[in-house]
Short mmCIF file of C-alpha atoms in Angstrom, two decimals:
data_model
loop_
_atom_site.label_atom_id
_atom_site.label_comp_id
_atom_site.label_asym_id
_atom_site.label_seq_id
_atom_site.Cartn_x
_atom_site.Cartn_y
_atom_site.Cartn_z
CA MET A 269 -66.44 -26.48 -10.08
CA LYS A 270 -68.66 -23.70 -11.42
CA GLU A 271 -68.41 -20.35 -9.73
CA SER A 272 -72.07 -20.59 -8.73
CA ASP A 273 -71.28 -23.75 -6.75
CA ASN A 274 -68.53 -21.93 -4.90
CA LEU A 275 -70.81 -19.03 -4.02
CA LYS A 276 -73.51 -21.39 -2.83
CA GLU A 277 -71.01 -23.17 -0.60
CA ILE A 278 -69.76 -19.95 0.94
CA SER A 279 -73.25 -18.73 1.69
CA VAL A 280 -74.28 -21.96 3.41
CA VAL A 281 -71.02 -22.29 5.33
CA THR A 282 -71.63 -18.75 6.64
CA ASN A 283 -75.08 -19.74 7.85
CA ILE A 284 -73.78 -22.87 9.55
CA LEU A 285 -70.98 -20.97 11.27
CA LYS A 286 -73.49 -18.37 12.50
CA ALA A 287 -75.69 -21.12 13.98
CA ASN A 288 -72.62 -22.82 15.47
CA ASP A 289 -71.33 -19.58 17.00
CA ARG A 290 -74.69 -18.88 18.65
CA ILE A 291 -74.73 -22.31 20.31
CA ALA A 292 -71.03 -21.99 21.24
CA HIS A 293 -71.73 -18.63 22.87
CA GLU A 294 -74.55 -20.13 24.97
CA LEU A 295 -72.34 -23.06 25.97
CA ARG A 296 -69.55 -20.70 27.06
CA GLN A 297 -71.96 -18.65 29.18
CA GLY A 298 -73.23 -21.85 30.82
CA PHE A 299 -69.70 -23.05 31.56
CA TYR A 300 -68.80 -19.67 33.04
CA LYS A 301 -71.84 -19.66 35.34
CA SER A 302 -70.93 -23.17 36.54
CA GLY A 303 -67.29 -22.19 37.15
CA ILE A 304 -65.96 -24.67 34.57
CA PHE A 305 -62.90 -23.66 32.52
CA VAL A 306 -63.08 -25.30 29.09
CA ILE A 307 -60.04 -26.05 26.95
CA ASN A 308 -60.26 -27.11 23.30
CA ILE A 309 -57.23 -29.31 22.47
CA MET A 310 -56.34 -29.54 18.79
CA GLY A 311 -53.50 -31.01 16.73
CA SER A 312 -52.58 -33.48 13.98
CA PRO A 313 -53.42 -37.17 14.31
CA GLY A 314 -50.80 -38.69 16.61
CA ALA A 315 -49.42 -35.34 17.82
CA GLY A 316 -49.87 -36.46 21.43
CA LYS A 317 -53.18 -34.92 22.51
CA THR A 318 -54.34 -37.99 24.43
CA SER A 319 -50.84 -38.59 25.88
CA PHE A 320 -50.89 -35.04 27.23
CA LEU A 321 -54.27 -35.71 28.86
CA GLU A 322 -53.01 -39.01 30.30
CA ALA A 323 -50.17 -37.09 31.95
CA ILE A 324 -51.99 -33.95 33.08
CA ILE A 325 -55.17 -35.50 34.53
CA PRO A 326 -53.58 -37.37 37.48
CA TYR A 327 -51.43 -34.27 38.09
CA LEU A 328 -54.52 -32.04 38.27
CA ILE A 329 -56.35 -34.53 40.51
CA ASP A 330 -53.32 -34.44 42.87
CA ASN A 331 -53.76 -30.65 42.88
CA ASP A 332 -57.39 -31.04 44.03
CA LEU A 333 -58.92 -30.03 40.73
CA LYS A 334 -61.93 -31.88 39.35
CA VAL A 335 -61.49 -32.68 35.67
CA GLY A 336 -63.79 -33.90 32.88
CA VAL A 337 -63.03 -34.87 29.29
CA ILE A 338 -64.90 -34.99 25.99
CA CYS A 339 -62.98 -36.90 23.29
CA GLY A 340 -63.75 -36.40 19.61
CA ASP A 341 -62.82 -38.99 17.00
CA ILE A 342 -64.23 -40.09 13.70
CA ALA A 343 -64.26 -43.72 14.83
CA THR A 344 -63.23 -45.89 17.83
CA THR A 345 -63.42 -45.20 21.56
CA ASN A 346 -59.64 -45.72 22.02
CA ASP A 347 -58.94 -42.27 23.46
CA ALA A 348 -61.81 -42.49 25.94
CA LYS A 349 -60.55 -45.93 27.07
CA ARG A 350 -57.04 -44.54 27.64
CA ILE A 351 -58.37 -41.68 29.76
CA SER A 352 -61.20 -43.49 31.55
CA LYS A 353 -58.84 -45.25 33.98
CA ASN A 354 -58.78 -41.96 35.91
CA ASN A 355 -62.45 -42.49 36.77
CA ILE A 356 -63.52 -38.98 35.81
CA PRO A 357 -66.64 -37.71 33.97
CA MET A 358 -66.05 -38.32 30.27
CA VAL A 359 -67.83 -38.83 26.96
CA GLN A 360 -66.56 -40.00 23.58
CA ILE A 361 -68.06 -38.31 20.51
CA MET A 362 -67.71 -40.44 17.39
CA THR A 363 -68.23 -38.12 14.44
CA GLU A 364 -69.19 -41.15 12.32
CA ALA A 365 -72.63 -40.29 13.66
CA PHE A 366 -72.29 -36.75 12.26
CA GLY A 367 -71.22 -37.58 8.67
CA SER A 368 -67.65 -38.50 9.74
CA SER A 369 -67.03 -34.83 10.44
CA CYS A 370 -63.37 -33.74 10.47
CA HIS A 371 -63.92 -31.45 13.46
CA LEU A 372 -66.12 -31.03 16.53
CA ASP A 373 -68.83 -28.38 16.51
CA ALA A 374 -70.94 -26.74 19.22
CA THR A 375 -73.96 -29.00 18.59
CA MET A 376 -71.89 -32.12 19.21
CA ILE A 377 -70.62 -30.65 22.49
CA HIS A 378 -74.17 -29.72 23.48
CA THR A 379 -75.24 -33.33 22.80
CA ALA A 380 -72.29 -34.76 24.74
CA LEU A 381 -72.99 -32.56 27.78
CA GLY A 382 -76.41 -34.19 28.11
CA GLN A 383 -74.59 -37.40 28.99
CA MET A 384 -72.16 -35.96 31.54
CA ASN A 385 -72.27 -35.05 35.20
CA LEU A 386 -70.64 -31.63 35.38
CA ASP A 387 -71.19 -31.07 39.12
CA GLY A 388 -68.22 -29.39 40.78
CA LEU A 389 -66.03 -29.64 37.68
CA ASP A 390 -63.11 -27.18 37.51
CA ILE A 391 -61.71 -28.01 34.07
CA LEU A 392 -63.31 -29.63 31.03
CA PHE A 393 -60.87 -30.72 28.32
CA ILE A 394 -62.32 -31.24 24.86
CA GLU A 395 -59.98 -33.27 22.66
CA ASN A 396 -60.84 -32.38 19.07
CA VAL A 397 -60.55 -34.65 15.99
CA GLY A 398 -56.93 -34.94 14.86
CA ASN A 399 -56.66 -32.30 12.15
CA LEU A 400 -54.54 -29.16 11.88
CA VAL A 401 -57.01 -27.31 9.66
CA CYS A 402 -60.78 -27.59 10.10
CA PRO A 403 -61.18 -27.62 13.92
CA SER A 404 -59.73 -24.09 14.07
CA VAL A 405 -62.80 -22.71 12.29
CA PHE A 406 -65.39 -24.01 14.78
CA ASP A 407 -66.00 -22.37 18.14
CA ILE A 408 -67.15 -25.10 20.56
CA GLY A 409 -67.76 -22.84 23.56
CA GLU A 410 -64.22 -23.09 24.94
CA HIS A 411 -62.41 -20.48 27.03
CA ALA A 412 -58.93 -21.41 25.79
CA ARG A 413 -57.46 -23.16 22.78
CA MET A 414 -54.43 -25.42 22.91
CA VAL A 415 -52.55 -26.94 19.96
CA VAL A 416 -50.32 -29.98 20.45
CA LEU A 417 -47.49 -30.01 17.87
CA SER A 418 -45.08 -32.95 17.81
CA VAL A 419 -41.41 -32.24 17.04
CA THR A 420 -41.57 -35.22 14.64
CA GLU A 421 -43.88 -33.16 12.36
CA GLY A 422 -40.99 -30.91 11.26
CA GLU A 423 -40.10 -27.28 11.82
CA ASP A 424 -42.35 -25.57 9.27
CA LYS A 425 -45.84 -26.64 10.35
CA PRO A 426 -46.79 -23.33 12.06
CA ARG A 427 -46.14 -21.46 8.80
CA LYS A 428 -47.92 -24.08 6.68
CA TYR A 429 -51.03 -24.25 8.89
CA PRO A 430 -51.05 -20.72 10.32
CA ASN A 431 -54.75 -20.34 11.25
CA ILE A 432 -54.82 -22.89 14.06
CA PHE A 433 -51.65 -21.46 15.65
CA GLN A 434 -52.85 -17.87 15.31
CA LYS A 435 -55.93 -18.70 17.36
CA ALA A 436 -54.16 -20.81 20.00
CA ASP A 437 -53.67 -19.52 23.54
CA CYS A 438 -51.13 -22.24 24.32
CA VAL A 439 -48.98 -24.51 22.13
CA ILE A 440 -47.60 -27.78 23.51
CA VAL A 441 -44.42 -28.83 21.66
CA SER A 442 -44.60 -32.56 22.31
CA LYS A 443 -42.25 -35.58 22.10
CA VAL A 444 -39.19 -33.41 22.86
CA ASP A 445 -37.52 -36.59 24.21
CA LEU A 446 -37.18 -37.72 20.57
CA LEU A 447 -35.11 -34.68 19.53
CA PRO A 448 -31.74 -36.49 19.88
CA TYR A 449 -32.88 -38.96 17.20
CA LEU A 450 -34.30 -36.43 14.72
CA LYS A 451 -32.76 -33.93 12.32
CA ILE A 452 -35.05 -31.27 13.74
CA ASP A 453 -34.04 -27.88 15.13
CA LYS A 454 -36.39 -27.02 18.01
CA ASP A 455 -35.33 -23.36 17.91
CA GLU A 456 -36.64 -23.25 14.35
CA ILE A 457 -40.04 -24.60 15.52
CA TYR A 458 -40.16 -21.86 18.16
CA LYS A 459 -39.20 -19.18 15.63
CA ASN A 460 -41.96 -20.31 13.27
CA LEU A 461 -44.49 -20.40 16.10
CA ARG A 462 -43.49 -16.86 17.08
CA TRP A 463 -43.67 -15.70 13.45
CA VAL A 464 -47.30 -16.84 13.28
CA ASN A 465 -48.27 -15.71 16.78
CA PRO A 466 -45.90 -13.63 18.93
CA LYS A 467 -48.05 -13.76 22.06
CA ASN A 468 -49.26 -17.24 22.97
CA GLU A 469 -47.68 -19.57 25.53
CA ILE A 470 -45.32 -22.26 24.23
CA ILE A 471 -44.58 -25.21 26.51
CA ASP A 472 -42.41 -28.26 25.78
CA PHE A 473 -43.79 -31.67 26.66
CA SER A 474 -42.53 -35.19 27.09
CA TYR A 475 -44.70 -37.86 28.65
CA ASN A 476 -42.28 -38.87 31.42
CA ASP A 477 -41.09 -35.46 32.61
CA LYS A 478 -43.19 -33.76 35.27
CA ILE A 479 -41.46 -30.39 34.92
CA TYR A 480 -43.53 -29.64 31.82
CA LEU A 481 -46.75 -30.22 33.77
CA ASP A 482 -45.59 -27.65 36.35
CA LYS A 483 -45.11 -25.17 33.51
CA TRP A 484 -48.54 -25.93 32.09
CA MET A 485 -50.03 -25.42 35.56
CA SER A 486 -48.35 -21.99 35.81
CA TRP A 487 -49.84 -21.01 32.46
CA TYR A 488 -53.30 -22.25 33.52
CA LYS A 489 -53.22 -20.29 36.80
CA LYS A 490 -52.09 -17.16 34.98
CA PHE A 491 -54.74 -17.59 32.29
CA ILE A 492 -57.75 -18.08 34.57
CA LYS A 493 -56.81 -14.91 36.49
CA VAL A 494 -57.01 -12.80 33.31
CA MET B 23 -77.08 -26.27 14.72
CA LYS B 24 -80.67 -26.66 13.55
CA GLU B 25 -81.53 -29.77 11.60
CA SER B 26 -82.46 -27.62 8.62
CA ASP B 27 -78.91 -26.26 8.51
CA ASN B 28 -77.56 -29.78 8.47
CA LEU B 29 -79.83 -30.78 5.61
CA LYS B 30 -78.90 -27.68 3.65
CA GLU B 31 -75.22 -28.45 4.10
CA ILE B 32 -75.63 -32.03 2.92
CA SER B 33 -77.52 -31.00 -0.18
CA VAL B 34 -74.93 -28.40 -1.20
CA VAL B 35 -71.98 -30.66 -0.43
CA THR B 36 -73.56 -33.26 -2.72
CA ASN B 37 -73.78 -30.70 -5.53
CA ILE B 38 -70.18 -29.63 -5.05
CA LEU B 39 -68.96 -33.21 -5.02
CA LYS B 40 -70.89 -33.94 -8.21
CA ALA B 41 -69.25 -30.95 -9.95
CA ASN B 42 -65.86 -31.97 -8.57
CA ASP B 43 -66.27 -35.58 -9.73
CA ARG B 44 -67.16 -34.49 -13.26
CA ILE B 45 -64.00 -32.37 -13.53
CA ALA B 46 -61.92 -35.14 -11.92
CA HIS B 47 -63.25 -37.64 -14.44
CA GLU B 48 -62.26 -35.36 -17.33
CA LEU B 49 -58.81 -34.81 -15.84
CA ARG B 50 -58.29 -38.59 -15.46
CA GLN B 51 -59.26 -39.19 -19.09
CA GLY B 52 -56.83 -36.50 -20.22
CA PHE B 53 -54.00 -37.97 -18.13
CA TYR B 54 -54.74 -41.44 -19.53
CA LYS B 55 -54.63 -40.21 -23.14
CA SER B 56 -51.28 -38.49 -22.45
CA GLY B 57 -49.83 -41.62 -20.82
CA ILE B 58 -49.37 -39.90 -17.44
CA PHE B 59 -49.92 -41.97 -14.28
CA VAL B 60 -51.21 -39.72 -11.50
CA ILE B 61 -50.74 -40.44 -7.80
CA ASN B 62 -52.55 -38.53 -5.05
CA ILE B 63 -50.35 -38.53 -1.91
CA MET B 64 -52.17 -37.91 1.35
CA GLY B 65 -51.29 -38.01 5.05
CA SER B 66 -51.14 -36.00 8.28
CA PRO B 67 -49.04 -32.84 8.52
CA GLY B 68 -45.43 -33.96 8.97
CA ALA B 69 -46.08 -37.63 8.08
CA GLY B 70 -43.27 -37.50 5.52
CA LYS B 71 -45.03 -36.90 2.18
CA THR B 72 -42.42 -34.43 0.92
CA SER B 73 -39.54 -36.53 2.29
CA PHE B 74 -40.88 -39.51 0.34
CA LEU B 75 -40.95 -37.37 -2.83
CA GLU B 76 -37.42 -36.09 -2.14
CA ALA B 77 -36.26 -39.72 -2.00
CA ILE B 78 -38.28 -41.24 -4.85
CA ILE B 79 -37.84 -38.51 -7.51
CA PRO B 80 -34.06 -38.91 -8.08
CA TYR B 81 -34.61 -42.70 -7.97
CA LEU B 82 -37.26 -42.50 -10.71
CA ILE B 83 -35.12 -40.14 -12.81
CA ASP B 84 -32.29 -42.72 -12.55
CA ASN B 85 -34.81 -45.25 -13.87
CA ASP B 86 -35.47 -43.05 -16.94
CA LEU B 87 -38.92 -41.95 -15.83
CA LYS B 88 -40.04 -38.35 -16.29
CA VAL B 89 -41.72 -37.03 -13.16
CA GLY B 90 -43.80 -33.95 -12.34
CA VAL B 91 -45.18 -32.72 -9.01
CA ILE B 92 -48.07 -30.59 -7.82
CA CYS B 93 -47.76 -29.61 -4.13
CA GLY B 94 -50.78 -28.50 -2.14
CA ASP B 95 -50.45 -26.45 1.02
CA ILE B 96 -52.54 -23.86 2.79
CA ALA B 97 -49.59 -21.48 2.94
CA THR B 98 -45.87 -21.32 2.06
CA THR B 99 -43.97 -22.74 -0.91
CA ASN B 100 -41.63 -24.78 1.33
CA ASP B 101 -42.51 -28.16 -0.20
CA ALA B 102 -42.07 -26.92 -3.76
CA LYS B 103 -38.67 -25.45 -2.81
CA ARG B 104 -37.56 -28.79 -1.33
CA ILE B 105 -38.56 -30.66 -4.49
CA SER B 106 -37.57 -28.07 -7.09
CA LYS B 107 -33.85 -28.89 -6.82
CA ASN B 108 -34.63 -31.88 -9.06
CA ASN B 109 -35.39 -29.47 -11.89
CA ILE B 110 -38.68 -31.15 -12.86
CA PRO B 111 -42.04 -29.66 -13.90
CA MET B 112 -43.78 -28.57 -10.72
CA VAL B 113 -46.43 -26.21 -9.36
CA GLN B 114 -47.31 -25.21 -5.81
CA ILE B 115 -50.99 -24.70 -5.03
CA MET B 116 -51.54 -22.48 -2.00
CA THR B 117 -55.10 -23.05 -0.86
CA GLU B 118 -55.04 -19.66 0.89
CA ALA B 119 -56.27 -18.53 -2.54
CA PHE B 120 -59.20 -20.98 -2.26
CA GLY B 121 -60.52 -20.04 1.20
CA SER B 122 -57.63 -21.86 3.00
CA SER B 123 -59.15 -25.15 1.89
CA CYS B 124 -58.15 -28.21 3.93
CA HIS B 125 -57.89 -30.39 0.80
CA LEU B 126 -57.18 -30.17 -2.93
CA ASP B 127 -60.05 -30.47 -5.36
CA ALA B 128 -60.25 -31.11 -9.10
CA THR B 129 -60.65 -27.42 -9.98
CA MET B 130 -57.39 -26.56 -8.24
CA ILE B 131 -55.60 -29.32 -10.18
CA HIS B 132 -57.15 -28.08 -13.42
CA THR B 133 -55.85 -24.58 -12.64
CA ALA B 134 -52.37 -25.88 -11.75
CA LEU B 135 -52.10 -27.90 -14.98
CA GLY B 136 -52.43 -24.67 -16.98
CA GLN B 137 -49.06 -23.65 -15.53
CA MET B 138 -47.21 -26.92 -16.18
CA ASN B 139 -45.45 -28.51 -19.14
CA LEU B 140 -46.69 -32.11 -19.14
CA ASP B 141 -44.88 -33.19 -22.33
CA GLY B 142 -43.49 -36.72 -22.05
CA LEU B 143 -44.34 -37.03 -18.35
CA ASP B 144 -44.64 -40.61 -17.02
CA ILE B 145 -45.71 -39.91 -13.44
CA LEU B 146 -47.40 -36.90 -11.85
CA PHE B 147 -47.37 -36.86 -8.06
CA ILE B 148 -49.94 -34.63 -6.37
CA GLU B 149 -49.04 -33.97 -2.74
CA ASN B 150 -52.28 -33.12 -0.97
CA VAL B 151 -52.75 -30.80 2.03
CA GLY B 152 -51.63 -32.48 5.27
CA ASN B 153 -54.89 -33.87 6.66
CA LEU B 154 -56.04 -37.42 7.36
CA VAL B 155 -59.73 -36.66 6.85
CA CYS B 156 -60.97 -34.25 4.19
CA PRO B 157 -58.70 -35.03 1.21
CA SER B 158 -60.11 -38.57 1.08
CA VAL B 159 -63.50 -37.22 0.00
CA PHE B 160 -62.27 -35.34 -3.09
CA ASP B 161 -61.39 -37.09 -6.35
CA ILE B 162 -58.68 -35.04 -8.07
CA GLY B 163 -58.41 -37.14 -11.22
CA GLU B 164 -55.76 -39.51 -9.86
CA HIS B 165 -55.20 -43.14 -10.90
CA ALA B 166 -53.84 -44.23 -7.52
CA ARG B 167 -54.03 -43.02 -3.95
CA MET B 168 -51.20 -43.26 -1.46
CA VAL B 169 -51.30 -42.49 2.24
CA VAL B 170 -48.10 -41.74 4.16
CA LEU B 171 -48.45 -42.75 7.84
CA SER B 172 -45.59 -42.05 10.22
CA VAL B 173 -44.85 -44.62 12.96
CA THR B 174 -44.65 -41.66 15.37
CA GLU B 175 -48.41 -41.13 14.97
CA GLY B 176 -49.21 -44.27 16.99
CA GLU B 177 -50.68 -47.67 16.19
CA ASP B 178 -54.40 -46.85 16.09
CA LYS B 179 -54.62 -44.19 13.36
CA PRO B 180 -55.99 -46.53 10.62
CA ARG B 181 -58.95 -47.43 12.88
CA LYS B 182 -59.49 -43.82 13.95
CA TYR B 183 -59.38 -42.38 10.41
CA PRO B 184 -60.66 -45.37 8.42
CA ASN B 185 -61.97 -43.63 5.27
CA ILE B 186 -58.62 -42.47 3.91
CA PHE B 187 -57.04 -45.91 4.43
CA GLN B 188 -60.01 -47.73 2.92
CA LYS B 189 -59.58 -45.79 -0.31
CA ALA B 190 -55.76 -46.04 -0.47
CA ASP B 191 -54.06 -48.27 -3.04
CA CYS B 192 -50.74 -48.03 -1.22
CA VAL B 193 -49.77 -47.08 2.34
CA ILE B 194 -46.24 -45.89 3.14
CA VAL B 195 -45.34 -46.56 6.78
CA SER B 196 -42.72 -43.86 7.23
CA LYS B 197 -39.94 -43.02 9.70
CA VAL B 198 -39.37 -46.72 10.57
CA ASP B 199 -35.80 -45.75 11.52
CA LEU B 200 -37.30 -44.13 14.65
CA LEU B 201 -38.89 -47.36 15.92
CA PRO B 202 -36.01 -48.20 18.33
CA TYR B 203 -36.74 -44.94 20.18
CA LEU B 204 -40.54 -45.27 20.35
CA LYS B 205 -42.94 -47.39 22.37
CA ILE B 206 -44.69 -48.36 19.15
CA ASP B 207 -45.44 -51.86 17.90
CA LYS B 208 -45.15 -51.84 14.09
CA ASP B 209 -47.01 -55.17 13.84
CA GLU B 210 -49.96 -53.47 15.50
CA ILE B 211 -49.91 -50.70 12.85
CA TYR B 212 -49.95 -53.36 10.14
CA LYS B 213 -52.81 -55.25 11.85
CA ASN B 214 -54.88 -52.07 12.05
CA LEU B 215 -54.14 -51.23 8.42
CA ARG B 216 -55.26 -54.73 7.42
CA TRP B 217 -58.38 -54.48 9.59
CA VAL B 218 -59.43 -51.36 7.68
CA ASN B 219 -58.31 -52.55 4.23
CA PRO B 220 -57.13 -56.14 3.66
CA LYS B 221 -56.01 -55.56 0.08
CA ASN B 222 -53.84 -52.50 -0.40
CA GLU B 223 -50.04 -52.46 -0.59
CA ILE B 224 -48.14 -51.56 2.58
CA ILE B 225 -44.51 -50.46 2.24
CA ASP B 226 -42.13 -49.33 4.98
CA PHE B 227 -40.10 -46.21 4.39
CA SER B 228 -37.08 -44.51 5.86
CA TYR B 229 -35.41 -41.61 4.06
CA ASN B 230 -31.92 -43.09 3.92
CA ASP B 231 -32.69 -46.68 2.93
CA LYS B 232 -32.99 -47.37 -0.79
CA ILE B 233 -34.49 -50.84 -0.35
CA TYR B 234 -37.89 -49.27 0.33
CA LEU B 235 -37.74 -47.40 -2.98
CA ASP B 236 -37.15 -50.72 -4.78
CA LYS B 237 -40.28 -52.05 -3.10
CA TRP B 238 -42.29 -49.00 -4.09
CA MET B 239 -41.06 -49.41 -7.69
CA SER B 240 -42.23 -53.06 -7.73
CA TRP B 241 -45.67 -51.95 -6.55
CA TYR B 242 -45.79 -49.20 -9.18
CA LYS B 243 -44.84 -51.58 -12.01
CA LYS B 244 -47.44 -54.10 -10.83
CA PHE B 245 -50.09 -51.42 -10.49
CA ILE B 246 -49.70 -49.81 -13.94
CA LYS B 247 -50.02 -53.25 -15.56
CA VAL B 248 -53.44 -53.80 -13.97
#
């Protein structure tokens, strides 16, 4: 690649991010006025983002919270189908329609909101495209960022993909029920998470254990009071 | 994002891809003249790309093949350290130096080759950045593409990230030793892989079982004869 190509790319990417950030800022203001807390959920493909939503949504409904979901995927409506059994407001964004984008951006969220009834919503989860790199760059108007990291991915991922963990308010360490069958040291995962970001919340997660949902709820209550 | 921004992005991305493809083409010709078969290994973070290399490299050395490796990561030299114990030619690309790029491109490979002794090499593995989306778009001068997909990622990933599987010559279904502990139907993974690409090679893999390396070797021998 010629240097001139690189420079051209950087200049245009800067313009796009500026436009994205402006829309994201407007979205965030709108959410705030409507009393909706928006959480951007990121993580590798198969990390357990949708499984976390499948577990937390009925739990939040039981706690009298009204929840909505926007799912982002390149193709298929699988995630939306898994979540839709809760009968909540939800929209699936297929980024095939946006050049098979590897991340969600603020314009896609703006488009999706036009197809959703947000009345009385307390929490809107936005499940990003499975990718530990690109989604971290794009503000989509969220108030908090979560990363789901599966223990099966190995101990060193926070150090290898630092940006997404640096910007996360909460990290879900998922599939901890598989630890007995893996040569993985969970303490090492925690150490690497802390090395990258000493401040954010780290919560274990396993689909069948409600105790982790209680911990998530404590974090959520603490966070919205800030 | 305004439509004009979108159009601008598309036009510049096209230019960059054209420049990348030209360099990739030259790299491929050079590899061919030197008798080096180049394999681009892609997959999610933690799918098992480095583990596959840790298993296959000693196996190939035992089969009198000379192997080299280029590892791509955003940060850290962890992968290179894991592989370097084999005492083979290798270089770690940290894309932090290239704007924390989410993929390798042909220019990065060209730069890495300047630091490698390729004399007598039979196979050069290039381990791409962990990402199931962006690396599929960039030709890096390879002769074959492999995707490592862990069974822990769930059955539907080939349908959700179709591009990378469509372009793969060989798919490694990794961590099959964990299947007894997961609610995952391997047949369903295979069906989805076949739905996306009916032709490519699919090989199971588990770190401790040599039979899978024999299968990979059969594929390799078949492929280089084509």
